[in-house]
XYZ file of C-alpha atoms in Angstrom:
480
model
C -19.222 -12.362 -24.059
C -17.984 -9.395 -21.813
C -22.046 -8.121 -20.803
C -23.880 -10.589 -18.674
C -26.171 -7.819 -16.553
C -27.409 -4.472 -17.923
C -28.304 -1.589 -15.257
C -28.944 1.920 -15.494
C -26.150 4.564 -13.880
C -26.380 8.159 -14.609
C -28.771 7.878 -17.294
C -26.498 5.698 -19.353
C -26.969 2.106 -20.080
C -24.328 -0.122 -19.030
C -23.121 -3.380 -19.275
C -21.783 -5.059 -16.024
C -18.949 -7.352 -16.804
C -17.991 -10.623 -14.926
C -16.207 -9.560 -11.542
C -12.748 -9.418 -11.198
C -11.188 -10.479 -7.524
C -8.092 -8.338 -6.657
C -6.357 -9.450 -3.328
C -4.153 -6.709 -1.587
C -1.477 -7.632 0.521
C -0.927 -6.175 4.016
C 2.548 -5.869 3.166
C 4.277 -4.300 -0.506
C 4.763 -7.321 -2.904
C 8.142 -8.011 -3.901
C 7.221 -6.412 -7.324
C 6.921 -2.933 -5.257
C 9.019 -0.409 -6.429
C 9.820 3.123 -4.760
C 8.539 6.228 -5.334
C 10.170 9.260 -5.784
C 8.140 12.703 -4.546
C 8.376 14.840 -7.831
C 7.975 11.334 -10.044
C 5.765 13.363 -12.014
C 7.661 16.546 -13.128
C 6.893 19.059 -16.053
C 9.307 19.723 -18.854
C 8.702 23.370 -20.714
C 10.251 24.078 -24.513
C 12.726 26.013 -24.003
C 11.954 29.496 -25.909
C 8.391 29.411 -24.512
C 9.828 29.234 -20.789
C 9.583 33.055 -19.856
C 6.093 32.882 -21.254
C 5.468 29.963 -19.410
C 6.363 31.946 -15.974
C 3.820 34.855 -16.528
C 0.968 32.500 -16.471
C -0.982 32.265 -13.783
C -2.041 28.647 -14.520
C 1.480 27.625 -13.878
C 2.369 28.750 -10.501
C -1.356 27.297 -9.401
C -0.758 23.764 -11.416
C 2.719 22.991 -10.065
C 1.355 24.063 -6.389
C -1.402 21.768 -6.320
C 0.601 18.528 -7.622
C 3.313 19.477 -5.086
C 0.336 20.000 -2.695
C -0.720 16.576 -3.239
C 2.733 14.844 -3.326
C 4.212 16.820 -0.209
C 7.094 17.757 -2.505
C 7.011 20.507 -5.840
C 7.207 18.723 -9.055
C 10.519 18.839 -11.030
C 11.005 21.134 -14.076
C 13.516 20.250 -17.106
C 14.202 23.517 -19.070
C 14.668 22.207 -22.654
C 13.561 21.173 -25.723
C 14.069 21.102 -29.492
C 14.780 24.999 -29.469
C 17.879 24.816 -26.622
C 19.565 23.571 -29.537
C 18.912 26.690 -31.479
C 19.759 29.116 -28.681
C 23.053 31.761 -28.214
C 23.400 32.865 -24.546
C 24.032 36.842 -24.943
C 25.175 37.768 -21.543
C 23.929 41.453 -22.221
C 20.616 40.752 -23.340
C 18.172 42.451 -21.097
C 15.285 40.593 -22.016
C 14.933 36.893 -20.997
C 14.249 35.619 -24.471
C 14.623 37.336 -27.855
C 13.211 35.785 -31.421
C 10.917 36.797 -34.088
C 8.230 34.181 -35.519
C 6.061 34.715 -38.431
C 3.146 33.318 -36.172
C 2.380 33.540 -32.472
C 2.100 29.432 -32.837
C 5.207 29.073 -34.773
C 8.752 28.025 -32.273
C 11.783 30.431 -33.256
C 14.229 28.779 -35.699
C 16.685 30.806 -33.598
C 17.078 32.912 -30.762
C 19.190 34.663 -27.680
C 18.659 34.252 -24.134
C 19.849 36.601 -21.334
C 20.799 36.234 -17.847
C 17.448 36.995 -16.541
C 16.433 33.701 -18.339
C 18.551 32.137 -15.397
C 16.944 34.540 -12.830
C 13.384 33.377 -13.906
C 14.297 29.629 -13.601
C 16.312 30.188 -9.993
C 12.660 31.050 -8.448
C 11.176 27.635 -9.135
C 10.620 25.688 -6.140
C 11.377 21.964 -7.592
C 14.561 20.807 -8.491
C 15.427 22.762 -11.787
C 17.072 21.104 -14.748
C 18.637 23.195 -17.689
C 19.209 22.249 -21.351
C 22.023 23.825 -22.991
C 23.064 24.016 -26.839
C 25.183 21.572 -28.084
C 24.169 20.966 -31.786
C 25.831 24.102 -32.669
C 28.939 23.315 -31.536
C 29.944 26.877 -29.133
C 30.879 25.184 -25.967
C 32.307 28.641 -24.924
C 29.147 29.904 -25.230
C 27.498 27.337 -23.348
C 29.885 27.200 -20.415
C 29.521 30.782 -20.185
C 25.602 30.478 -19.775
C 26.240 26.931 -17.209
C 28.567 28.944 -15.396
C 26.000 32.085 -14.606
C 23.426 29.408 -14.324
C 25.498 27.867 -11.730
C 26.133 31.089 -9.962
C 22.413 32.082 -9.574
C 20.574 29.521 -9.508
C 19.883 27.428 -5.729
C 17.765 25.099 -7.095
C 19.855 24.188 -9.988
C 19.238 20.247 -9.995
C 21.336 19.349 -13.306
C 22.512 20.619 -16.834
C 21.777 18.918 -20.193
C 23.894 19.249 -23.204
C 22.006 19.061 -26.363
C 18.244 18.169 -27.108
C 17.986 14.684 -28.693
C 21.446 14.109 -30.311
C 20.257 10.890 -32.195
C 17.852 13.048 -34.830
C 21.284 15.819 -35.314
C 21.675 15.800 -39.008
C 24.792 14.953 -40.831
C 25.547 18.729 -41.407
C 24.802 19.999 -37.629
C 27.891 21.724 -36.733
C 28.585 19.565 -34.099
C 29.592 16.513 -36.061
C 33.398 16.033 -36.482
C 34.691 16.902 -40.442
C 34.655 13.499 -41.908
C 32.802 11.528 -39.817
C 29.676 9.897 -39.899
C 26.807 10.754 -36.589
C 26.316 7.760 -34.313
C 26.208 6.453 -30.842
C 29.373 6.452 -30.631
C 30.677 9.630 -31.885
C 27.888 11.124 -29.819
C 29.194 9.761 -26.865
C 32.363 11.107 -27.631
C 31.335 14.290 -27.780
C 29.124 13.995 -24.491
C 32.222 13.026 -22.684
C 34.729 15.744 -24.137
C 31.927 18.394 -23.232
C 31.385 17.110 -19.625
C 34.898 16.439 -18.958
C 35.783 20.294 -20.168
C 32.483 22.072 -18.261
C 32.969 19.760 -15.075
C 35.559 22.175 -12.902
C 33.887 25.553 -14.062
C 30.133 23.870 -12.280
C 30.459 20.358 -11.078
C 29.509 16.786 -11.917
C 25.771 17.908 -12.621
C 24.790 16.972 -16.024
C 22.417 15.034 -17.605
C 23.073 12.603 -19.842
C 22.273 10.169 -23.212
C 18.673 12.411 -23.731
C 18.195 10.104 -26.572
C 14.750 9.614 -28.312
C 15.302 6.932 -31.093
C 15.267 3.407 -28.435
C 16.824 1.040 -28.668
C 19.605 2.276 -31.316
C 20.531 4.918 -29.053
C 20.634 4.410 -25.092
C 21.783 4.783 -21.777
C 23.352 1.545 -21.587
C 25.163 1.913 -24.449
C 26.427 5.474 -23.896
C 27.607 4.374 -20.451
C 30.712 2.555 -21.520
C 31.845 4.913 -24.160
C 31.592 7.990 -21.272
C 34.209 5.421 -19.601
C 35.663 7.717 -16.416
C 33.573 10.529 -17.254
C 30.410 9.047 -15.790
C 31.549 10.780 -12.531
C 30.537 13.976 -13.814
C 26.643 12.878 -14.747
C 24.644 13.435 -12.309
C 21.244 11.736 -14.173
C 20.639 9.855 -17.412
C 17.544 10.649 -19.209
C 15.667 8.929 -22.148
C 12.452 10.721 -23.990
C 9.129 8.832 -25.581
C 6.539 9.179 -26.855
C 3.856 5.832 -27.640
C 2.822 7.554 -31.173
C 3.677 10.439 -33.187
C 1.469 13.311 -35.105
C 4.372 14.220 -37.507
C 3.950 14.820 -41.101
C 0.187 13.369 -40.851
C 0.697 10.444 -38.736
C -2.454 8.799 -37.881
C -3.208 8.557 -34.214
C -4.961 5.552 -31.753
C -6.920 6.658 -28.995
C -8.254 2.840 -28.385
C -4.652 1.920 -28.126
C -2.805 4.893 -26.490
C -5.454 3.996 -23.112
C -5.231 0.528 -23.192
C -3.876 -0.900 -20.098
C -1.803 -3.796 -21.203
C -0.946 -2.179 -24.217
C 1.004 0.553 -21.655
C 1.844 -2.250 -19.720
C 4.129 -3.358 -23.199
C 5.014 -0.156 -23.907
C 6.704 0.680 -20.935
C 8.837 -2.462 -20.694
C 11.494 -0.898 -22.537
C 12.342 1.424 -20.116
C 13.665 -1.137 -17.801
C 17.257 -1.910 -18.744
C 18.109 1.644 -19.709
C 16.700 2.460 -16.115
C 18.444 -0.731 -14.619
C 21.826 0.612 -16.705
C 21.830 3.921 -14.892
C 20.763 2.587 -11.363
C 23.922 0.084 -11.571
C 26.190 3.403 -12.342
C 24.809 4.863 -9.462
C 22.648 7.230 -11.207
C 19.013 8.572 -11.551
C 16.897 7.390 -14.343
C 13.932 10.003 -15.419
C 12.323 10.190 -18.763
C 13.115 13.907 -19.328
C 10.649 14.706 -21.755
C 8.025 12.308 -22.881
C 4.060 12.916 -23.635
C 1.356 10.985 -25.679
C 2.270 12.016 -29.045
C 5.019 14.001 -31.117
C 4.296 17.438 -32.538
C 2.143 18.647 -30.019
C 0.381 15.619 -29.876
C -2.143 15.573 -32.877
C -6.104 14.898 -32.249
C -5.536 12.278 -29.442
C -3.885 14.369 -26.832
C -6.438 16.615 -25.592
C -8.744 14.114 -24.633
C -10.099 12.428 -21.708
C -8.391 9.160 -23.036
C -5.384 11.005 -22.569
C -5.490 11.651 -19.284
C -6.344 8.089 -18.286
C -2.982 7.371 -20.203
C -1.506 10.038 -18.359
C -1.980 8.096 -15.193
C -1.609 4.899 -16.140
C 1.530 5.490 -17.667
C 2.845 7.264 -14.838
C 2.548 4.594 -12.397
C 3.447 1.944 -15.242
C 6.939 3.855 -15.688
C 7.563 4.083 -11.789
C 6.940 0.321 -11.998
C 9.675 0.469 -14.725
C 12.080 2.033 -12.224
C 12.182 5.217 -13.932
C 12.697 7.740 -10.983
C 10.452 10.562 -12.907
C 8.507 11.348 -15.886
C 9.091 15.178 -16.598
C 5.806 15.725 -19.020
C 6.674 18.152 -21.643
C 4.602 21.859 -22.087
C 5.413 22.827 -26.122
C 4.854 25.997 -27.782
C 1.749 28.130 -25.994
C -1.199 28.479 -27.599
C 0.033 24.863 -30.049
C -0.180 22.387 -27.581
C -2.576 19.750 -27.608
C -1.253 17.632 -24.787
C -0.150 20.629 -22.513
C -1.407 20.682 -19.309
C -2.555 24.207 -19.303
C -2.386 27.072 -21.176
C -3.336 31.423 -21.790
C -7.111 30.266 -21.295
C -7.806 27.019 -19.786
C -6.412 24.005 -17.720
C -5.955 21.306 -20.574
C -7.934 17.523 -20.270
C -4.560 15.704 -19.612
C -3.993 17.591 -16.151
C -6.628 15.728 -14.582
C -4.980 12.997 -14.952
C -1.630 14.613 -13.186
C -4.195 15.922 -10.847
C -5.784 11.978 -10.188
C -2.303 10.397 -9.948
C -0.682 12.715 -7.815
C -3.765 12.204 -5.397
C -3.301 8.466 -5.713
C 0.144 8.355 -4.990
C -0.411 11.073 -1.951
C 2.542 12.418 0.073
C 3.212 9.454 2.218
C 3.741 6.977 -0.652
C 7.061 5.057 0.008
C 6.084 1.866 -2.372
C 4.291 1.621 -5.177
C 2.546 -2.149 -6.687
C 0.366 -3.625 -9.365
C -2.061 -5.791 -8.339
C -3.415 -7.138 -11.992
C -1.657 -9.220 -14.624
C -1.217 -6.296 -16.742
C -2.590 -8.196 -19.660
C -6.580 -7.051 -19.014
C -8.229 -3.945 -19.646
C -8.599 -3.329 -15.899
C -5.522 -1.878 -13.634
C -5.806 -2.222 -10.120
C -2.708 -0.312 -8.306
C -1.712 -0.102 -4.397
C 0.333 2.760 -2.891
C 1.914 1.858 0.552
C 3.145 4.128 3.282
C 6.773 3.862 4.555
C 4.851 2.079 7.665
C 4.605 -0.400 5.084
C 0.772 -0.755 5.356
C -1.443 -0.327 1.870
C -3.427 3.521 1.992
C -4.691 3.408 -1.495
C -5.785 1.710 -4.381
C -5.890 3.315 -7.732
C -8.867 1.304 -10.243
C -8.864 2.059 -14.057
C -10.742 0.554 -16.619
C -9.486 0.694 -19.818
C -11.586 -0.445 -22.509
C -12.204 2.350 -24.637
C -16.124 4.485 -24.743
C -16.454 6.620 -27.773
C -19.568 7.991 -26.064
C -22.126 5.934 -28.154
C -24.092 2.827 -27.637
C -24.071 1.170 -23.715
C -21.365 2.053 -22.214
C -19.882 -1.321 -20.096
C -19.204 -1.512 -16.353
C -16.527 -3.947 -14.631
C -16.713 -4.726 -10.993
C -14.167 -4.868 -9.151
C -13.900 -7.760 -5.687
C -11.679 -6.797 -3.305
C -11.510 -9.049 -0.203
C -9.160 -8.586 3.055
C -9.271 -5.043 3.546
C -8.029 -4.363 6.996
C -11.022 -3.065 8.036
C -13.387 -5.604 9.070
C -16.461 -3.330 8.733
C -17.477 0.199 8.285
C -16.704 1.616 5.001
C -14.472 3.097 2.765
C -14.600 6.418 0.652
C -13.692 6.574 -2.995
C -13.068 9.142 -5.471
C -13.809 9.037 -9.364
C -11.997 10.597 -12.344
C -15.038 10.159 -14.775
C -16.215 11.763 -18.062
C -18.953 11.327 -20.819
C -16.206 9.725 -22.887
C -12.843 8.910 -23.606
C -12.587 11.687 -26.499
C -14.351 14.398 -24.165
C -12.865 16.996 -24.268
C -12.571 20.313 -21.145
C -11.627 23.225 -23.991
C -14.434 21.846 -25.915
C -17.337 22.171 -22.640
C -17.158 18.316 -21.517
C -18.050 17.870 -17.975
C -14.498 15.766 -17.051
C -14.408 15.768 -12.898
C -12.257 14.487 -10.362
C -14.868 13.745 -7.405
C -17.050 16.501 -9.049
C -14.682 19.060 -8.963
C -12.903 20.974 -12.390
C -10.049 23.260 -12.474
C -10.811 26.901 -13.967
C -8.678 28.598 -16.595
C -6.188 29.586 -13.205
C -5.914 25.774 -11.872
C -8.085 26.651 -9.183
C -10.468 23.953 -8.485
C -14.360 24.717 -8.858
C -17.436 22.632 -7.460
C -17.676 20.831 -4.682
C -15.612 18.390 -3.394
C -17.441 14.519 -3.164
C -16.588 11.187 -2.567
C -18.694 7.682 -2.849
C -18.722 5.555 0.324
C -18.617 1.706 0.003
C -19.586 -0.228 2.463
C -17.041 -3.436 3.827
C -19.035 -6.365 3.918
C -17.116 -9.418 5.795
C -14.107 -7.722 5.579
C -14.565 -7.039 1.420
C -15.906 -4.389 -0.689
C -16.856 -4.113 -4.499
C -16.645 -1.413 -6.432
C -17.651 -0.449 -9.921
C -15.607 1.597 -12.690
C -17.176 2.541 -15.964
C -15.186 1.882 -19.811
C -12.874 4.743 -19.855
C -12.960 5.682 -16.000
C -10.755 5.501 -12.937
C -11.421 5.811 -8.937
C -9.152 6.096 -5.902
C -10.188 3.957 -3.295
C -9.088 5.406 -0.133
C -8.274 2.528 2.797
């Protein structure tokens, strides 16, 4: 029986659940891992980049998670259409491509030098995919090389956009042979080893999508002595898919421990890459495939957002680079022409937790409940924050349930404490749709600029303890 007290809060009925004690140690738990400053980064589709830069919403998005995290987010340049792109070094325009609709991606297209001029005035490390499924590596050497030339912030260089789904009859497969992990890795190494003295040991590798068939640990060995010019390895997921009519889970994309399973796989392709000396990011991963279907624009979504973030860190991937599809056909994006999208609030809460003086990151709970507690620590080694999410899933009908939260041993022995709530009328609320989702009462406008005013609760310590309360489908910061 999870309701054993029923109170009123905000004009909602609520069931309290039984209390849950969380103890935080004064020092990060061996479990702590570290965290990197742009461990959330943005990946944007490839043709739609340009676009991407003339939006306001962009420059004021990427500012306020740097402005958060002390550090600009990371940006991966890539996508399904960098494998249908010719570099045209006399192209004027950044992009050129025609599309039947405005929500349609290009089945083809150019790119210019400018594209390389638009991506060199990032401020975050700058990652750039390159065509590979077509099999020109003269033409993509010649676009690395003026990439290479131009741009300062150039961070790494990625060869091909998921080689495990290249179909038997992509160019790039040798005459005669049949596409696998190891004829992929092949051609990974004889593409590095011939762009490496033109621009460096800077490419990302593996980029793979179908786990655990296709990997970082398993392309590793077949790169052999090539591995010295990769710079990162990179994996992409996605916990469900909206292909073809694929049903989606709200209930289960939130869940705490069902994030906590999700994310275990990242582990040994992470711990693969760390023992060859290498960064391990998930270059492009979001809540759903194909734009991400019914689920992704929801409130639920951006408590997954969050959760999963700091469940991945914990899975010693070094960053999560959140992919931005076509404008305008983008259900999980983060923003867009006319409005900031649901999921950003979640960036937005999870950059705040994390701060820009976290050196270790922890997980206090089991990881088996519906109720995370997290601790960020400071490179003084002392805990700042704790992040408190509540998973269990509020369709905004019927009482909506409550679980407390014990927390003794703060440092403090009295006084108070100030905390901060990421709250909602319900996990499928949605912003584009008028829902009043807030991060301490504040929104973000269709510019990222924040609107409202600024609040946070204050809880009292009582014998060096407090208690707090989060809501089904709800998340605070409690700030130490």
């Amino acid at each position: 029986m999870r309701a054993i007290l029923t109170v009123g809060f905000l004009g909602v009925v609520c069931s309290l659940s039984a209390a849950i004690t969380i103890t935080v140690p004064r020092a990060p738990p061996s479990t702590a891992v570290n965290v990197d400053p742009a461990a959330l980064s943005v990946s944007l589709e490839f043709f739609a980049f340009p676009d991407y830069t003339q939006l306001t919403a962009t420059t004021n998005c990427l500012d306020y998670i740097g402005s958060l995290r002390g550090a600009p987010p990371a940006i991966r340049i890539g996508g399904t259409t960098q494998d249908r792109a010719i570099y045209d070094p006399s192209l004027q325009s950044a992009v050129n491509y025609t599309v039947a609709d405005p929500s349609d991606a290009p089945a083809s297209l150019t790119y210019g030098p400018s594209f390389f001029t638009l991506a060199s005035k990032l401020k975050g490390d700058v990652t750039v995919g390159l065509n590979r499924q077509l099999n020109n590596l003269t033409n993509s050497l010649a676009a690395a090389e003026h990439a290479n030339a131009i741009m300062e912030n150039l961070y790494a260089m990625e060869l091909g956009n998921e080689p495990d789904l290249y179909s038997q009859s992509s160019p790039i497969v040798p005459a005669g042979s049949t596409w696998s992990p190891s004829v992929d890795g092949q051609s990974q190494r004889a593409w590095f080893t011939s762009m490496a003295p033109s621009v460096g040991d800077l490419f990302q590798g593996a980029v793979y999508l179908s786990y655990p068939e296709w990997s970082t640990r398993g392309l590793i060995p077949i790169l052999s002595s090539a591995i010295s010019y990769v710079k990162t390895f990179s994996g992409h997921s996605y916990p469900q898919s909206a292909c073809g009519g694929a049903s989606t889970d709200l209930p289960s994309l939130m869940n705490h421990s069902e994030i906590v399973t999700y994310t275990s796989q990242y582990g040994s392709d992470a711990a693969a890459a760390h023992g060859a000396g290498k960064k391990y990011f998930l270059g492009e991963t979001n809540s759903a495939t194909c734009g991400g279907g019914g689920i992704s624009p929801t409130f639920g979504a951006a408590l997954w957002v969050m959760d999963y973030v700091l469940q991945g860190l914990l899975n010693n991937v070094d960053r999560l680079y959140f992919h931005q599809g076509t404008i305008g056909n983008c259900q999980y994006c983060f923003w867009g022409r006319s409005a900031v999208g649901t999921p950003f609030y979640g960036a937005a809460f999870v950059s705040d937790f994390l701060g820009d003086n976290s050196a270790r990151l922890a997980m206090l709970d089991n990881g088996t409940g519906l109720t995370a507690v997290y601790a960020a620590y400071a490179d003084t080694g002392a805990p700042t924050r704790l992040l408190v999410y509540n998973s269990d899933y509020y369709n905004g009908t019927g009482s909506r349930s409550s679980a407390a939260v014990f927390i003794p041993g703060i440092m403090n022995a009295s006084g108070s404490v100030h905390v901060k709530r990421l709250t909602a009328p319900s996990a499928t609320a949605r912003v584009d749709q008028g829902a009043n989702v807030t991060i301490g009462g504040v929104q973000f406008d269709a510019a990222c600029q924040l609107t409202g005013t600024q609040n946070t609760e204050k809880i009292s310590i009582e014998g060096g303890s407090i208690s707090v309360s989060v809501k089904a489908s709800e998340a605070l910061i409690v700030y130490l």
